[in-house]
Amino acid sequence: MKYNKDKLVKMALNARVDHPRMSGFYVGHDGKGRMPVGTGGVVYSHEIGDSCMKIAGDHIEPGVSMANPGQKENHAVETLSCVGNEVVILSGEQKGKKGYVTGTHGGVDHTMAYFPKDVIEKMDGTENFLIKSYGQGMKLEGFESVHMMNLDPDLFEVLPVYEEEGHLSWPVAACIPAHLMGSGLGSQTMMEGDYDIMTQDEQANRRYGIDKLRFGDFVAILDHDCTYGPHYKEGAVSIGVIVHSDSFTSGHGPGVTVIATTPKKNIILPRIEEDANLITYFPQMDR
């Protein structure tokens, strides 16, 4: 599949581990107050490929949560980082080890990265990183209605996305109906964060396979166009990646970083594949 690879810009971004923060109790959708484990830091216990549901925490970000201490600088990190971008550790015992961006998380303004388990285990939470930003501005030849964002071209090239009779067949682990999308609606762009699948209805979770979602799963959001912020559009399809865990909070749930979207019918056709997860495709990327 042809795209404007020779026109895309690759540049250096700098970030560091963003330490977890606590602000006290908050009330969940069930009226109960909680003080759960939350966002930030280095997460040793969970990584892409693991379940993002029923965790003893809220909005858990697998792997490493990164940010730049400057507000405008961190806005650039969050906006320009793309899923699949190479991340290099610049300090500490694991200096020189490489990983990949797994997504971005709006509100807390984190960019998350995957590193192999043996690297994560030796990190101490003071590391600095180089992110090789690459991918924003990607355009697919012959699919002008598809707006690409937040996706590294090297990752795109190993994804089993097929051009078939005028549409794109895209592997996903689940298809999510529009009415289950919550926090993040009203955003003007999906290039600087995510939006959440609401999980307060257990029957809906089972019906649509949400209860089986994993960190790093590709999902299709049906009837949502995210070209300039998410909104309902019948027949539209958006493709994204699960970037954080479920939540106790009303209107929240697993976060989705959008990587492709179209407002038109029958352009992106999702197909269910059980292994449609970043952990499947990262080993295939040839650096």
Short mmCIF file of C-alpha atoms in Angstrom, two decimals:
data_model
loop_
_atom_site.label_atom_id
_atom_site.label_comp_id
_atom_site.label_asym_id
_atom_site.label_seq_id
_atom_site.Cartn_x
_atom_site.Cartn_y
_atom_site.Cartn_z
CA MET A 1 0.00 0.00 0.00
CA LYS A 2 1.43 3.36 -1.03
CA TYR A 3 1.61 6.37 1.28
CA ASN A 4 3.62 9.59 1.54
CA LYS A 5 6.57 8.05 3.40
CA ASP A 6 9.17 10.30 1.76
CA LYS A 7 7.29 13.40 3.01
CA LEU A 8 7.06 12.40 6.67
CA VAL A 9 9.24 14.11 9.27
CA LYS A 10 11.20 12.19 11.93
CA MET A 11 12.43 14.20 14.92
CA ALA A 12 13.73 13.81 18.47
CA LEU A 13 11.51 14.28 21.50
CA ASN A 14 12.71 14.08 25.10
CA ALA A 15 10.80 12.85 28.14
CA ARG A 16 11.33 11.21 31.50
CA VAL A 17 9.40 8.86 33.77
CA ASP A 18 6.47 10.82 35.20
CA HIS A 19 6.08 9.98 38.88
CA PRO A 20 2.64 8.85 40.10
CA ARG A 21 0.53 11.43 41.95
CA MET A 22 -2.24 11.06 44.54
CA SER A 23 -4.98 13.58 45.38
CA GLY A 24 -7.26 11.70 47.78
CA PHE A 25 -10.56 9.85 47.51
CA TYR A 26 -12.90 10.14 44.54
CA VAL A 27 -16.33 8.64 43.95
CA GLY A 28 -16.91 5.82 41.45
CA HIS A 29 -19.99 5.18 39.31
CA ASP A 30 -21.40 3.07 42.16
CA GLY A 31 -21.21 5.90 44.70
CA LYS A 32 -18.27 4.40 46.59
CA GLY A 33 -15.20 6.46 47.45
CA ARG A 34 -11.84 4.97 46.50
CA MET A 35 -8.16 5.83 46.60
CA PRO A 36 -6.89 3.40 43.93
CA VAL A 37 -3.51 2.86 42.32
CA GLY A 38 -3.51 5.12 39.27
CA THR A 39 -1.46 6.61 36.46
CA GLY A 40 2.25 7.26 36.07
CA GLY A 41 5.60 5.74 36.93
CA VAL A 42 7.03 2.38 35.88
CA VAL A 43 4.48 -0.46 36.05
CA TYR A 44 6.26 -3.77 36.65
CA SER A 45 3.14 -5.94 36.91
CA HIS A 46 1.27 -5.24 33.64
CA GLU A 47 2.30 -4.89 30.00
CA ILE A 48 0.77 -4.99 26.54
CA GLY A 49 -0.93 -8.32 25.92
CA ASP A 50 -2.24 -8.48 29.51
CA SER A 51 -5.90 -7.99 30.39
CA CYS A 52 -6.86 -4.35 30.98
CA MET A 53 -10.00 -5.33 32.93
CA LYS A 54 -10.68 -6.12 36.62
CA ILE A 55 -7.33 -4.69 37.74
CA ALA A 56 -6.96 -3.43 41.33
CA GLY A 57 -6.37 0.08 40.06
CA ASP A 58 -7.82 2.83 37.88
CA HIS A 59 -6.62 4.02 34.43
CA ILE A 60 -3.47 1.89 34.86
CA GLU A 61 -0.88 2.58 32.14
CA PRO A 62 1.23 -0.50 31.30
CA GLY A 63 5.01 -0.25 30.99
CA VAL A 64 6.46 3.25 31.36
CA SER A 65 4.55 6.53 31.61
CA MET A 66 6.58 9.39 30.15
CA ALA A 67 6.25 13.18 30.13
CA ASN A 68 8.39 16.28 29.62
CA PRO A 69 8.39 18.65 32.63
CA GLY A 70 7.67 21.67 30.39
CA GLN A 71 3.98 22.18 29.58
CA LYS A 72 4.42 23.14 25.92
CA GLU A 73 7.21 20.63 25.49
CA ASN A 74 5.04 17.85 26.89
CA HIS A 75 2.20 18.89 24.59
CA ALA A 76 4.62 18.27 21.71
CA VAL A 77 5.64 14.89 23.16
CA GLU A 78 2.02 13.79 23.50
CA THR A 79 0.93 15.14 20.11
CA LEU A 80 3.89 14.07 17.98
CA SER A 81 4.56 10.65 19.51
CA CYS A 82 3.02 7.83 17.47
CA VAL A 83 2.24 4.23 18.38
CA GLY A 84 5.26 2.18 17.35
CA ASN A 85 7.82 5.01 17.60
CA GLU A 86 11.22 3.87 18.84
CA VAL A 87 12.04 4.89 22.42
CA VAL A 88 15.65 4.85 23.67
CA ILE A 89 16.63 4.97 27.37
CA LEU A 90 19.17 7.77 27.87
CA SER A 91 20.08 7.30 31.55
CA GLY A 92 20.35 4.72 34.29
CA GLU A 93 21.34 1.07 34.36
CA GLN A 94 19.33 0.29 31.21
CA LYS A 95 20.81 3.13 29.13
CA GLY A 96 20.75 2.31 25.41
CA LYS A 97 17.88 -0.22 25.63
CA LYS A 98 15.04 0.29 23.16
CA GLY A 99 11.28 0.05 23.29
CA TYR A 100 8.18 1.36 21.52
CA VAL A 101 5.50 3.96 22.13
CA THR A 102 2.18 2.24 22.90
CA GLY A 103 -0.11 5.28 22.99
CA THR A 104 -1.01 8.54 24.68
CA HIS A 105 -3.36 9.32 27.55
CA GLY A 106 -5.22 12.63 27.60
CA GLY A 107 -6.03 14.48 30.81
CA VAL A 108 -2.96 13.20 32.63
CA ASP A 109 -1.00 13.94 29.41
CA HIS A 110 1.20 10.85 29.43
CA THR A 111 2.92 9.03 26.61
CA MET A 112 3.40 5.33 27.32
CA ALA A 113 6.14 2.97 26.20
CA TYR A 114 6.71 -0.77 26.07
CA PHE A 115 10.06 -2.33 26.99
CA PRO A 116 10.83 -6.04 27.37
CA LYS A 117 10.13 -7.44 30.83
CA ASP A 118 13.81 -7.87 31.71
CA VAL A 119 14.44 -4.19 30.96
CA ILE A 120 11.40 -2.97 32.90
CA GLU A 121 12.40 -4.98 35.96
CA LYS A 122 15.74 -3.14 36.18
CA MET A 123 14.32 0.37 35.80
CA ASP A 124 14.13 2.60 38.89
CA GLY A 125 11.75 5.35 37.74
CA THR A 126 14.35 8.09 37.20
CA GLU A 127 15.10 7.33 33.54
CA ASN A 128 15.18 9.83 30.68
CA PHE A 129 14.15 8.91 27.14
CA LEU A 130 14.57 9.80 23.49
CA ILE A 131 11.42 9.29 21.42
CA LYS A 132 11.98 9.19 17.66
CA SER A 133 8.74 10.87 16.60
CA TYR A 134 7.53 9.72 13.18
CA GLY A 135 4.17 9.31 11.52
CA GLN A 136 1.98 12.39 11.94
CA GLY A 137 0.86 13.59 8.52
CA MET A 138 0.64 10.12 6.95
CA LYS A 139 -1.73 9.93 3.96
CA LEU A 140 -2.73 6.74 2.14
CA GLU A 141 -2.76 6.85 -1.65
CA GLY A 142 -6.22 6.12 -3.00
CA PHE A 143 -7.93 6.51 0.40
CA GLU A 144 -8.27 10.26 0.75
CA SER A 145 -11.21 9.93 3.16
CA VAL A 146 -9.08 7.99 5.66
CA HIS A 147 -7.39 10.28 8.18
CA MET A 148 -4.29 8.61 9.61
CA MET A 149 -2.78 9.75 12.92
CA ASN A 150 -0.63 8.56 15.81
CA LEU A 151 0.82 5.59 13.89
CA ASP A 152 4.48 4.88 13.09
CA PRO A 153 4.91 3.95 9.40
CA ASP A 154 7.22 1.05 10.29
CA LEU A 155 4.45 -0.44 12.42
CA PHE A 156 1.86 0.21 9.71
CA GLU A 157 3.98 -1.73 7.23
CA VAL A 158 3.86 -4.91 9.34
CA LEU A 159 0.15 -4.69 10.16
CA PRO A 160 -2.00 -7.10 8.10
CA VAL A 161 -4.09 -4.26 6.64
CA TYR A 162 -5.28 -5.25 3.19
CA GLU A 163 -6.65 -3.22 0.31
CA GLU A 164 -9.64 -5.11 -1.05
CA GLU A 165 -12.00 -3.76 -3.72
CA GLY A 166 -11.84 -0.15 -2.59
CA HIS A 167 -11.79 -0.69 1.13
CA LEU A 168 -9.27 -1.40 3.88
CA SER A 169 -9.61 -4.67 5.78
CA TRP A 170 -8.21 -3.97 9.25
CA PRO A 171 -7.56 -6.55 12.02
CA VAL A 172 -9.17 -5.78 15.39
CA ALA A 173 -9.81 -7.70 18.59
CA ALA A 174 -13.28 -6.16 19.09
CA CYS A 175 -15.83 -3.80 17.54
CA ILE A 176 -17.23 -1.18 19.92
CA PRO A 177 -20.61 0.47 19.25
CA ALA A 178 -20.76 4.26 19.29
CA HIS A 179 -23.04 4.49 22.33
CA LEU A 180 -20.39 2.94 24.60
CA MET A 181 -17.80 5.68 24.03
CA GLY A 182 -17.52 8.15 26.89
CA SER A 183 -14.82 10.34 28.43
CA GLY A 184 -12.99 12.31 25.75
CA LEU A 185 -16.07 13.09 23.66
CA GLY A 186 -16.00 16.80 22.87
CA SER A 187 -12.26 16.85 22.20
CA GLN A 188 -11.25 18.81 19.11
CA THR A 189 -8.57 16.34 18.09
CA MET A 190 -7.51 12.76 18.79
CA MET A 191 -3.86 13.56 18.03
CA GLU A 192 -3.07 14.44 21.64
CA GLY A 193 -4.73 11.81 23.78
CA ASP A 194 -7.39 9.11 23.93
CA TYR A 195 -11.05 8.55 24.69
CA ASP A 196 -12.68 5.88 26.82
CA ILE A 197 -14.95 2.88 26.36
CA MET A 198 -17.64 3.00 29.05
CA THR A 199 -17.77 -0.24 31.04
CA GLN A 200 -20.48 0.34 33.64
CA ASP A 201 -22.85 -2.16 31.93
CA GLU A 202 -21.56 -5.69 32.56
CA GLN A 203 -23.91 -7.26 30.00
CA ALA A 204 -22.64 -4.91 27.30
CA ASN A 205 -19.06 -5.74 28.29
CA ARG A 206 -19.73 -9.42 27.65
CA ARG A 207 -21.84 -8.85 24.52
CA TYR A 208 -19.13 -6.85 22.73
CA GLY A 209 -16.07 -8.65 24.12
CA ILE A 210 -14.97 -5.66 26.19
CA ASP A 211 -14.45 -7.93 29.20
CA LYS A 212 -11.69 -9.70 27.24
CA LEU A 213 -9.81 -6.59 26.08
CA ARG A 214 -6.04 -6.42 26.60
CA PHE A 215 -3.54 -3.60 26.70
CA GLY A 216 -2.37 -3.09 23.12
CA ASP A 217 -5.47 -4.55 21.44
CA PHE A 218 -6.60 -2.95 18.20
CA VAL A 219 -10.32 -2.09 18.27
CA ALA A 220 -12.82 -0.57 15.84
CA ILE A 221 -15.17 2.16 17.04
CA LEU A 222 -18.27 1.89 14.87
CA ASP A 223 -20.22 4.96 13.69
CA HIS A 224 -17.60 7.36 15.06
CA ASP A 225 -15.62 9.79 12.92
CA CYS A 226 -12.53 11.10 14.73
CA THR A 227 -11.04 13.25 11.95
CA TYR A 228 -11.46 16.45 13.99
CA GLY A 229 -12.47 15.07 17.34
CA PRO A 230 -14.83 12.12 17.96
CA HIS A 231 -18.50 12.36 17.04
CA TYR A 232 -21.33 10.12 15.88
CA LYS A 233 -21.53 9.57 12.11
CA GLU A 234 -23.49 6.59 10.81
CA GLY A 235 -21.24 4.27 8.82
CA ALA A 236 -18.02 5.92 9.98
CA VAL A 237 -15.27 3.74 11.48
CA SER A 238 -12.33 4.61 13.70
CA ILE A 239 -9.46 2.24 14.53
CA GLY A 240 -7.55 2.57 17.79
CA VAL A 241 -5.32 0.88 20.34
CA ILE A 242 -6.15 0.15 24.01
CA VAL A 243 -3.73 2.24 26.07
CA HIS A 244 -4.92 2.14 29.69
CA SER A 245 -7.03 0.00 31.98
CA ASP A 246 -10.65 0.04 33.02
CA SER A 247 -11.91 2.60 35.55
CA PHE A 248 -14.32 2.87 38.49
CA THR A 249 -15.41 6.33 37.33
CA SER A 250 -18.70 7.03 35.57
CA GLY A 251 -18.22 7.46 31.82
CA HIS A 252 -14.71 6.03 31.86
CA GLY A 253 -13.08 2.72 30.96
CA PRO A 254 -10.26 1.38 28.77
CA GLY A 255 -8.67 4.22 26.77
CA VAL A 256 -8.38 4.20 22.98
CA THR A 257 -5.67 6.07 21.07
CA VAL A 258 -7.06 6.54 17.54
CA ILE A 259 -4.76 5.67 14.62
CA ALA A 260 -7.12 5.77 11.61
CA THR A 261 -10.61 7.12 10.94
CA THR A 262 -13.02 7.71 8.08
CA PRO A 263 -16.46 9.37 7.95
CA LYS A 264 -17.50 7.26 4.95
CA LYS A 265 -19.23 3.89 4.85
CA ASN A 266 -17.49 0.72 3.66
CA ILE A 267 -14.01 2.26 3.53
CA ILE A 268 -12.51 0.70 6.68
CA LEU A 269 -13.92 -2.78 7.26
CA PRO A 270 -12.79 -4.29 10.58
CA ARG A 271 -12.18 -8.04 10.77
CA ILE A 272 -11.93 -9.88 14.07
CA GLU A 273 -8.55 -11.50 14.78
CA GLU A 274 -7.77 -12.76 18.26
CA ASP A 275 -4.09 -11.77 18.07
CA ALA A 276 -4.69 -8.19 16.82
CA ASN A 277 -2.44 -6.74 19.51
CA LEU A 278 0.76 -4.69 19.58
CA ILE A 279 2.59 -7.59 21.22
CA THR A 280 2.00 -9.55 18.00
CA TYR A 281 3.37 -6.89 15.68
CA PHE A 282 6.24 -5.24 17.59
CA PRO A 283 8.59 -8.24 17.07
CA GLN A 284 7.99 -7.97 13.31
CA MET A 285 9.23 -4.39 13.07
CA ASP A 286 12.61 -4.16 11.34
CA ARG A 287 14.67 -1.29 12.62
#
